[in-house]
mmCIF file of C-alpha atoms in Angstrom:
data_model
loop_
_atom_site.group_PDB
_atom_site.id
_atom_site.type_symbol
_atom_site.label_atom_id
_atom_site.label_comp_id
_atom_site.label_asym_id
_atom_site.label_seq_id
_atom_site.Cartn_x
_atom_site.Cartn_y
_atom_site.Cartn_z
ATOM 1 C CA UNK P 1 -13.398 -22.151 32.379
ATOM 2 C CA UNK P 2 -14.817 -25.366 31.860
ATOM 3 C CA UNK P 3 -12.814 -28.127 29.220
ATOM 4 C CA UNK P 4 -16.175 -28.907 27.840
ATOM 5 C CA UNK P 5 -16.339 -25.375 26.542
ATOM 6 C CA UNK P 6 -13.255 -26.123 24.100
ATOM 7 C CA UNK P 7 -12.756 -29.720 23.164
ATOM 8 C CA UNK P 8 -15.283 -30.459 20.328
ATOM 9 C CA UNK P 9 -17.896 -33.301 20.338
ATOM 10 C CA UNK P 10 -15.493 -35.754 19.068
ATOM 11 C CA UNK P 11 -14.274 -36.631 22.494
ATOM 12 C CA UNK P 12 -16.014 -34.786 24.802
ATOM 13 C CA UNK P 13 -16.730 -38.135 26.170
ATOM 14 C CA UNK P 14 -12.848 -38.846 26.632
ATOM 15 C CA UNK P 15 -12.324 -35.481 28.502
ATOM 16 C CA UNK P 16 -12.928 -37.213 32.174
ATOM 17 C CA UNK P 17 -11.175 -40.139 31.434
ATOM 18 C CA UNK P 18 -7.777 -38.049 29.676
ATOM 19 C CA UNK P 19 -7.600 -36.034 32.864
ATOM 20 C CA UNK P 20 -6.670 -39.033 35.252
ATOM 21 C CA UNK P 21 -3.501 -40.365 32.528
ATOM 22 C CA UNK P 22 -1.146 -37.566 32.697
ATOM 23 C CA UNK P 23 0.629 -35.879 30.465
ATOM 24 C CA UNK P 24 2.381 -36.825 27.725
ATOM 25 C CA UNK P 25 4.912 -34.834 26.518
ATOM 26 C CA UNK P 26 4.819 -36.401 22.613
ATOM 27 C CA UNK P 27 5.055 -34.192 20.017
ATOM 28 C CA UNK P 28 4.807 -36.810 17.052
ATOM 29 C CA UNK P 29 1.314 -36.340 15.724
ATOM 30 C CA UNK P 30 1.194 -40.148 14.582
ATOM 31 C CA UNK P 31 2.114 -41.042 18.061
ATOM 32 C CA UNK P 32 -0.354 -38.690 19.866
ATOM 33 C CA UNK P 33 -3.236 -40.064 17.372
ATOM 34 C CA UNK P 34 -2.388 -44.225 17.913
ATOM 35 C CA UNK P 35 -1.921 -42.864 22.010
ATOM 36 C CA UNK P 36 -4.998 -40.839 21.975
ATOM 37 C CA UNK P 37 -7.278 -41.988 19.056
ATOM 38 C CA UNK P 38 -10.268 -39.781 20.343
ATOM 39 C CA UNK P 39 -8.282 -36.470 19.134
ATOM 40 C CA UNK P 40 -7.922 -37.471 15.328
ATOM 41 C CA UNK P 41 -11.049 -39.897 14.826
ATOM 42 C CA UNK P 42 -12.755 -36.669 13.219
ATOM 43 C CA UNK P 43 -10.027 -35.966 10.937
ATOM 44 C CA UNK P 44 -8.885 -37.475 7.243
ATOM 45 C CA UNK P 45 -6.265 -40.008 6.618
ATOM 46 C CA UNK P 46 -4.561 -39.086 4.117
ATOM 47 C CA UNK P 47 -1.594 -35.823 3.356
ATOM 48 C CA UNK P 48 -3.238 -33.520 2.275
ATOM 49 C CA UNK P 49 -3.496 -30.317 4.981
ATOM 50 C CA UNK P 50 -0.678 -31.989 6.535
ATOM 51 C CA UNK P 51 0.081 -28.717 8.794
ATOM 52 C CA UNK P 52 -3.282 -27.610 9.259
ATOM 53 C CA UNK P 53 -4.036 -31.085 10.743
ATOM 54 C CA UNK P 54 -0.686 -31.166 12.960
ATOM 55 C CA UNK P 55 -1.415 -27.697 14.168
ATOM 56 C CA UNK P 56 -4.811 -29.322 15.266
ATOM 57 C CA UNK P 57 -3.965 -32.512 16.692
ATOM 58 C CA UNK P 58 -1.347 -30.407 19.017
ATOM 59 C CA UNK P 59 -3.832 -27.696 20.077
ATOM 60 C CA UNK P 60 -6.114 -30.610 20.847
ATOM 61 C CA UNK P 61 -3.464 -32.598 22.712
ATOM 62 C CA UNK P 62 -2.318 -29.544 24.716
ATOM 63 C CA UNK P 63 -5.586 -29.087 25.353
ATOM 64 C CA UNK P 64 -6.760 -32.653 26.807
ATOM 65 C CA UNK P 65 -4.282 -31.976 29.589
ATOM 66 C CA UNK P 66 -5.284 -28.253 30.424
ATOM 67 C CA UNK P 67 -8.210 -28.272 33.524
ATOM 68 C CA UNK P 68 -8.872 -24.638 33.328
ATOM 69 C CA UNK P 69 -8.362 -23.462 29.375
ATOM 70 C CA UNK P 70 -7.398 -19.370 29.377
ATOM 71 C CA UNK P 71 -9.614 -17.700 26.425
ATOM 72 C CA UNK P 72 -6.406 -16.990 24.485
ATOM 73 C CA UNK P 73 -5.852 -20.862 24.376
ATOM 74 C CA UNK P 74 -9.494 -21.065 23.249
ATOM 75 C CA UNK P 75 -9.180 -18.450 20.756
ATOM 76 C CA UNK P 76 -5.627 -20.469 19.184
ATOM 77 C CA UNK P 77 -7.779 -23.413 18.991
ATOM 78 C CA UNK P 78 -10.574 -21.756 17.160
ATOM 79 C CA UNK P 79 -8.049 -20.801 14.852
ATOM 80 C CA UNK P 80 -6.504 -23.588 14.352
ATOM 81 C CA UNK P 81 -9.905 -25.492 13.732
ATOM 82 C CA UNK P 82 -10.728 -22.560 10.969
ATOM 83 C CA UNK P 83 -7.506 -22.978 9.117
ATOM 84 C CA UNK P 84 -7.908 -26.667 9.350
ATOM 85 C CA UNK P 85 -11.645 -26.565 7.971
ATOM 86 C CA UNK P 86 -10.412 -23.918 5.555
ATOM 87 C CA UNK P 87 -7.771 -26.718 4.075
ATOM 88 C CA UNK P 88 -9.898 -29.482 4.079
ATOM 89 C CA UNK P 89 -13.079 -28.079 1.946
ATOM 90 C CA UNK P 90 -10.925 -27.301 -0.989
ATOM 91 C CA UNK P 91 -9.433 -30.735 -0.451
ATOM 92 C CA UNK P 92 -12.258 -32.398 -0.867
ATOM 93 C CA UNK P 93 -13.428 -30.817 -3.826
ATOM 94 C CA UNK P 94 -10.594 -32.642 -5.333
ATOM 95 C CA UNK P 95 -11.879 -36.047 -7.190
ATOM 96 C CA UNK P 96 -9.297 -38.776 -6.597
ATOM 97 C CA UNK P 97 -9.506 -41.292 -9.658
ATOM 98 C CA UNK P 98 -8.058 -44.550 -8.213
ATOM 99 C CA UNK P 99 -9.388 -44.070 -4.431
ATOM 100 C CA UNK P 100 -12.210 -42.538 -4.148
ATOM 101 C CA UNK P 101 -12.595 -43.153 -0.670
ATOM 102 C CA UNK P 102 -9.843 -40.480 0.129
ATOM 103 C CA UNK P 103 -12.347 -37.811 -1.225
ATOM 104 C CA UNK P 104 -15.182 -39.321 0.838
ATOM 105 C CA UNK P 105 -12.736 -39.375 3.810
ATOM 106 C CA UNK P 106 -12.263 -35.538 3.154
ATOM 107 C CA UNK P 107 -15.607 -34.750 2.486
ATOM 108 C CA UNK P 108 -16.621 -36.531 5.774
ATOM 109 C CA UNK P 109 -13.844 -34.605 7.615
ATOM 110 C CA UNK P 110 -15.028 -31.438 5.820
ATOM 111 C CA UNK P 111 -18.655 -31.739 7.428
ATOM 112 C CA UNK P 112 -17.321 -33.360 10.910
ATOM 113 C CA UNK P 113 -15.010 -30.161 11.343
ATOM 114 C CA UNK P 114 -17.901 -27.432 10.318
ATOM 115 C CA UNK P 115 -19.782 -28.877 12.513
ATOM 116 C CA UNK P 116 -17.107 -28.464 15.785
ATOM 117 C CA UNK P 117 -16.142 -24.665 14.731
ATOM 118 C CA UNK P 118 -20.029 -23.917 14.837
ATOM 119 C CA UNK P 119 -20.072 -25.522 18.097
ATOM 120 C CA UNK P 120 -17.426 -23.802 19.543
ATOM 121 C CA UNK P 121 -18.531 -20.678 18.149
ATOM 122 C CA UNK P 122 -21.779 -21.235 19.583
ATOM 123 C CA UNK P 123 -20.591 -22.027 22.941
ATOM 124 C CA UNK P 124 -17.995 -18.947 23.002
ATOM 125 C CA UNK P 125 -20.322 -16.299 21.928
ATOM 126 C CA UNK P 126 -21.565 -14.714 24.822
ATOM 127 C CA UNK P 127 -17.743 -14.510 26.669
ATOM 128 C CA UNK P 128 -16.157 -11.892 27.905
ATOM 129 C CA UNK P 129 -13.352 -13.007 27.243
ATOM 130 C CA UNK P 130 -10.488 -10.745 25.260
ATOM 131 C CA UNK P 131 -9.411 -13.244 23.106
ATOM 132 C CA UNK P 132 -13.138 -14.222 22.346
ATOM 133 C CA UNK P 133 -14.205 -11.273 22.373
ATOM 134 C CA UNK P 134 -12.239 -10.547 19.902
ATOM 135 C CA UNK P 135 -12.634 -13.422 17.687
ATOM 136 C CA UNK P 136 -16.338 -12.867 17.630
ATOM 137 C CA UNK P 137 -15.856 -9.342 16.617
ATOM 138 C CA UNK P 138 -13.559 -9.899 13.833
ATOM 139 C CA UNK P 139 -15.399 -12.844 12.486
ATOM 140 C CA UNK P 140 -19.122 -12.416 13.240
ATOM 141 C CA UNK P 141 -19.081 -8.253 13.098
ATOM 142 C CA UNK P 142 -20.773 -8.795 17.048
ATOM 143 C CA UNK P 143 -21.087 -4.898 18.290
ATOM 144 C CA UNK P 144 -21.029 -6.082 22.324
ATOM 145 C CA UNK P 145 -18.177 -8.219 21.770
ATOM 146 C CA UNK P 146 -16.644 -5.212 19.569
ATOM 147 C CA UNK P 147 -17.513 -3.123 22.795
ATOM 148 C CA UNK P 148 -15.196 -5.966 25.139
ATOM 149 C CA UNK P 149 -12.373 -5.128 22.914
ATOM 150 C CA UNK P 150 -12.536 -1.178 22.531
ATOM 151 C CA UNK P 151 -13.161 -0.289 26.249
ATOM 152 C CA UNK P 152 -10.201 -3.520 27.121
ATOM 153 C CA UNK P 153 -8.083 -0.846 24.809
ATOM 154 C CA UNK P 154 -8.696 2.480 26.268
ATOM 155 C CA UNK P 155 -8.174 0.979 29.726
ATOM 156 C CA UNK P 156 -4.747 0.056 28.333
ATOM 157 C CA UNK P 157 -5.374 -3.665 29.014
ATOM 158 C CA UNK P 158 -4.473 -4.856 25.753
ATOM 159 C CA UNK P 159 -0.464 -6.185 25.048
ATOM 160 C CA UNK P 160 -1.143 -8.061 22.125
ATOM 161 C CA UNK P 161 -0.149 -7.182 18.786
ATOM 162 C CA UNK P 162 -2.291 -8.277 16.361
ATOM 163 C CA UNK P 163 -5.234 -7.211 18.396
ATOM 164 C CA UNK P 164 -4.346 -3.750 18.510
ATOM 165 C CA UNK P 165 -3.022 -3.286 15.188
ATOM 166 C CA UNK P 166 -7.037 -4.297 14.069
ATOM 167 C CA UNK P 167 -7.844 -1.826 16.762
ATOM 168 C CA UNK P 168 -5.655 0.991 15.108
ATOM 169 C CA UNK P 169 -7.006 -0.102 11.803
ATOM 170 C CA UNK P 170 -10.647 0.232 12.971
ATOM 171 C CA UNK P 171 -9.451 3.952 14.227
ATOM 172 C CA UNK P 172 -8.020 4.486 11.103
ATOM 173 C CA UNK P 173 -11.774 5.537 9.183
ATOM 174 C CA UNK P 174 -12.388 8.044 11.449
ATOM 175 C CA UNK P 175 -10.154 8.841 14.086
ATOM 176 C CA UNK P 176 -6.953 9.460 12.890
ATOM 177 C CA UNK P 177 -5.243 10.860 15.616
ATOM 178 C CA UNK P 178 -6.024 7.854 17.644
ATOM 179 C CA UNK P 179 -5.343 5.330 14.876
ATOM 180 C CA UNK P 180 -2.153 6.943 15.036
ATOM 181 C CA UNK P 181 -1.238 6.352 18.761
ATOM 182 C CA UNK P 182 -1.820 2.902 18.551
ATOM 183 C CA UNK P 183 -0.272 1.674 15.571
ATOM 184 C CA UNK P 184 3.073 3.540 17.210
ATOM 185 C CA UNK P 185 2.150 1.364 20.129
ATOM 186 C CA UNK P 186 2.164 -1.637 17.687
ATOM 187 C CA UNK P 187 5.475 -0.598 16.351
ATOM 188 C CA UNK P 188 6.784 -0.266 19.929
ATOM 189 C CA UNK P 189 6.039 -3.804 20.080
ATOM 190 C CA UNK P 190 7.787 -5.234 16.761
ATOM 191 C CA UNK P 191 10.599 -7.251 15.446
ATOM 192 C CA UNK P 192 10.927 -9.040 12.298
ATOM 193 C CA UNK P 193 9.055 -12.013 13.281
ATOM 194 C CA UNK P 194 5.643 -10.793 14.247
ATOM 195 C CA UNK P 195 5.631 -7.693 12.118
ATOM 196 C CA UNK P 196 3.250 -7.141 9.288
ATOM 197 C CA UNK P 197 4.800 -4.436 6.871
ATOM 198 C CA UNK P 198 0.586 -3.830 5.841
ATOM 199 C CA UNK P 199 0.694 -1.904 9.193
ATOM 200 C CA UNK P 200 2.971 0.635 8.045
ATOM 201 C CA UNK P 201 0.242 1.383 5.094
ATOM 202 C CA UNK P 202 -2.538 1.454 7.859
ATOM 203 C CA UNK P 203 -0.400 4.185 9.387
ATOM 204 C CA UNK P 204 0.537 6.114 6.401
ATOM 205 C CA UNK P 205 -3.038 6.489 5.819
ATOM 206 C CA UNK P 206 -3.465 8.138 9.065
ATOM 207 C CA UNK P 207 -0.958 10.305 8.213
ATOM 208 C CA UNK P 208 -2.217 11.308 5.032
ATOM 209 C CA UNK P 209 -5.379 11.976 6.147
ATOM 210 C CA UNK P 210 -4.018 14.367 8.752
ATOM 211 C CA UNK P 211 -2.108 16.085 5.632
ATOM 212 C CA UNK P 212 1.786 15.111 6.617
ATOM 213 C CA UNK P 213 2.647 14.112 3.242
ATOM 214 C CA UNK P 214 6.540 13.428 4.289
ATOM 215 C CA UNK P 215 5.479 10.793 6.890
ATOM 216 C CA UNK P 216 2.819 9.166 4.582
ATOM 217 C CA UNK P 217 5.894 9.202 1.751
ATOM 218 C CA UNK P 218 8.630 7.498 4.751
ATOM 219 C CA UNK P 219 5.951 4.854 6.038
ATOM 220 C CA UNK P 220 5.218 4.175 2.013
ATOM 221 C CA UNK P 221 8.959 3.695 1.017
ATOM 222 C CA UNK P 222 9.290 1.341 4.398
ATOM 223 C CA UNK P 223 6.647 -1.101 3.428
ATOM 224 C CA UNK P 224 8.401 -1.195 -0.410
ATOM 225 C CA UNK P 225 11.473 -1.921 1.223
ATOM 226 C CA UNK P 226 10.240 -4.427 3.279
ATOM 227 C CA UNK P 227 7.863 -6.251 0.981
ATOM 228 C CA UNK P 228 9.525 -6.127 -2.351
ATOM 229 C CA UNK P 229 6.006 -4.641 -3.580
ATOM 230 C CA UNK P 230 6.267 -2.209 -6.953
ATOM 231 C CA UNK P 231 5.345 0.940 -6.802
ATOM 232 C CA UNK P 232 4.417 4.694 -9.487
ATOM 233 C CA UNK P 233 7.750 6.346 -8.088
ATOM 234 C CA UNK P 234 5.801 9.369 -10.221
ATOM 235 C CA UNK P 235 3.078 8.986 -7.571
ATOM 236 C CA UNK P 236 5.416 8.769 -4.442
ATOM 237 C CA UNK P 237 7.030 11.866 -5.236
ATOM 238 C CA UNK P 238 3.825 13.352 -5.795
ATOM 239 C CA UNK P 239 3.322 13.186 -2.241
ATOM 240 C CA UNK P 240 5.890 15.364 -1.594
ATOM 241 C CA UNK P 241 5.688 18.073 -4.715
ATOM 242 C CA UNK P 242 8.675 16.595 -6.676
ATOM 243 C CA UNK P 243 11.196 17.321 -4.453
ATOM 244 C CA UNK P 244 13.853 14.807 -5.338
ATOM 245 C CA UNK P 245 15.994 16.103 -2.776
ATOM 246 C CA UNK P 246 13.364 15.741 0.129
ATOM 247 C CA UNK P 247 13.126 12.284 -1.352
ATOM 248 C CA UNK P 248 16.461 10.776 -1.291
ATOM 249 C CA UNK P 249 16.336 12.370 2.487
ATOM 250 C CA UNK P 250 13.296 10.546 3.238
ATOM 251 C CA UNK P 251 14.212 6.859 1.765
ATOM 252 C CA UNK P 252 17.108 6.527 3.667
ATOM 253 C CA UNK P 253 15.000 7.499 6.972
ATOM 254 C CA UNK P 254 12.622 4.612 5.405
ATOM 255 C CA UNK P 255 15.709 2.198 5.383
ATOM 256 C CA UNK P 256 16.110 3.205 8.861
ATOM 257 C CA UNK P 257 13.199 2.700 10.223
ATOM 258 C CA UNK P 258 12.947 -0.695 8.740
ATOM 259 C CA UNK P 259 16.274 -1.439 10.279
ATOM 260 C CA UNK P 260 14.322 -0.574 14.084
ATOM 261 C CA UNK P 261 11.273 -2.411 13.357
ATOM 262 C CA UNK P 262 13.196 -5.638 12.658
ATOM 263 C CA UNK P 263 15.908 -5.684 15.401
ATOM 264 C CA UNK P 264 12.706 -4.631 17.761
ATOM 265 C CA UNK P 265 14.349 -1.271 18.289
ATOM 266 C CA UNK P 266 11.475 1.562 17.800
ATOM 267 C CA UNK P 267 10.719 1.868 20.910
ATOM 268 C CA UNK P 268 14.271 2.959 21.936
ATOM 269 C CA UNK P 269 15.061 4.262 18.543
ATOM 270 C CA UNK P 270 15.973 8.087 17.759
ATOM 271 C CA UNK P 271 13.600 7.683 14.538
ATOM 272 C CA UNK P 272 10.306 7.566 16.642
ATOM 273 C CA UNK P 273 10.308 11.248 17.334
ATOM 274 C CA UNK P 274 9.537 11.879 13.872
ATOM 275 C CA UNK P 275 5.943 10.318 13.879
ATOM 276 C CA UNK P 276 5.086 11.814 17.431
ATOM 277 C CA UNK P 277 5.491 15.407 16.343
ATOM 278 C CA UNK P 278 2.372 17.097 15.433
ATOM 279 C CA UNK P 279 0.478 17.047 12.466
ATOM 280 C CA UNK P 280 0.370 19.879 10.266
ATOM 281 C CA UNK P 281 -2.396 22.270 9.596
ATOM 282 C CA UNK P 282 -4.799 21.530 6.834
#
């Protein structure tokens, strides 16, 4: 894949130059601007969006010294361009009294940032990419990338989480069964640091809407536990008819299964059985 297809028009000029210096292994984002002024000319001055803009200037440095870009690099830099955009329009909307050149800075960074993400967005569009693919999907609602993504997924191509837990939540409106599958694939692949407890709603969902009321209580109680969030205990043992004993039973399978997903254990874990048997009758 081409470099011009991922460094934006701020130094697109540099990019044949950069590739004959090396690389520079400096992580200091002051240092990599004063070394390599082309990757921050675009971007304010002052500290506001301090990590969006850090997040960017790295991308862009790792980037300057990549020949061949792979489309999840691509897709990391797209994101780190939104956030960064993201930050930086409700920056400038902020009036600073005593230099008002900081706003102007902003505002100017504001447009000269839109203007790259459309770009790249532009010049990504038609990939086939995964990554891409999968960006333009999510973002843009694009049915042939959508397409990329789904048959990529039933091919069993896919090993990336957040991609197929928005696969298993797409499932989740009308195929159940299959949202099912995948989100346990999701939790096959968890530990505390990439796991988002919202997927354990997106799978008692499923569950309810297959009718197993226990599961759809255990995932419940597990995302509580995990994010603190309050909840009608009147309505959880609804679920379940009121039985408090079937309750107490069920929240300390909740604590366990919390205890797998965090020390990246479910796959191994005695507690997956329990969400592969099969659904009961309507």
């Amino acid at each position: 894949m081409n470099k011009n297809f991922v460094i934006i028009t701020s130094f697109i000029s540099f990019i044949a130059f950069s590739s004959l210096l090396g690389c520079d292994n400096q992580r200091d984002t002051g240092s990599i601007c004063k070394k390599n002024p082309e990757l921050c000319s675009d971007l304010h001055a002052d500290s506001w969006c301090r990590y969006e803009k850090a997040d960017l200037i790295r991308k862009r440095f790792k980037l300057k010294f990549t020949e061949s870009p792979t489309g999840k690099e691509i897709y990391q830099h797209l994101l780190n361009l939104e956030k960064y955009n993201q930050c930086i329009e409700l920056a400038a909307g902020v009036q600073h009294i005593l230099h008002p050149e900081r706003t102007n800075d902003r505002l100017r960074a504001f447009g000269l940032s839109a203007q790259s993400l459309s770009q790249m967005q532009d010049t990504t569009k038609e990939s086939k990419d995964l990554y891409l693919a999968f960006y333009h999907w999510t973002r843009f609602s694009d049915l042939d990338a959508e397409k990329i993504v789904l048959t990529a997924q039933s091919a069993d191509q896919i090993d990336d989480i957040v991609i197929l837990s928005h696969i298993a939540s797409y499932y989740q409106k009308f195929d159940a069964i299959r949202a099912i599958s995948i989100y346990l694939e999701v939790l096959d692949m968890s530990n505390e640091d990439n796991f988002n407890p919202d997927w354990l709603l997106g799978l008692a969902n499923s569950y309810q809407r297959l009718n197993d009321f226990e599961l759809t209580y255990l995932l419940s109680r597990a995302n509580v536990l995990m994010t603190d969030q309050k909840v009608s205990e009147d309505k959880m043992l609804a679920l379940i008819a009121g039985d408090a004993e079937l309750s107490r039973y069920l929240d300390k399978q909740a604590d366990e299964l919390v205890d797998v997903i965090e020390a990246g254990d479910f796959k191994q874990s005695a507690i997956k059985a329990i969400f592969e048997r099969e659904a009961p009758s309507k």
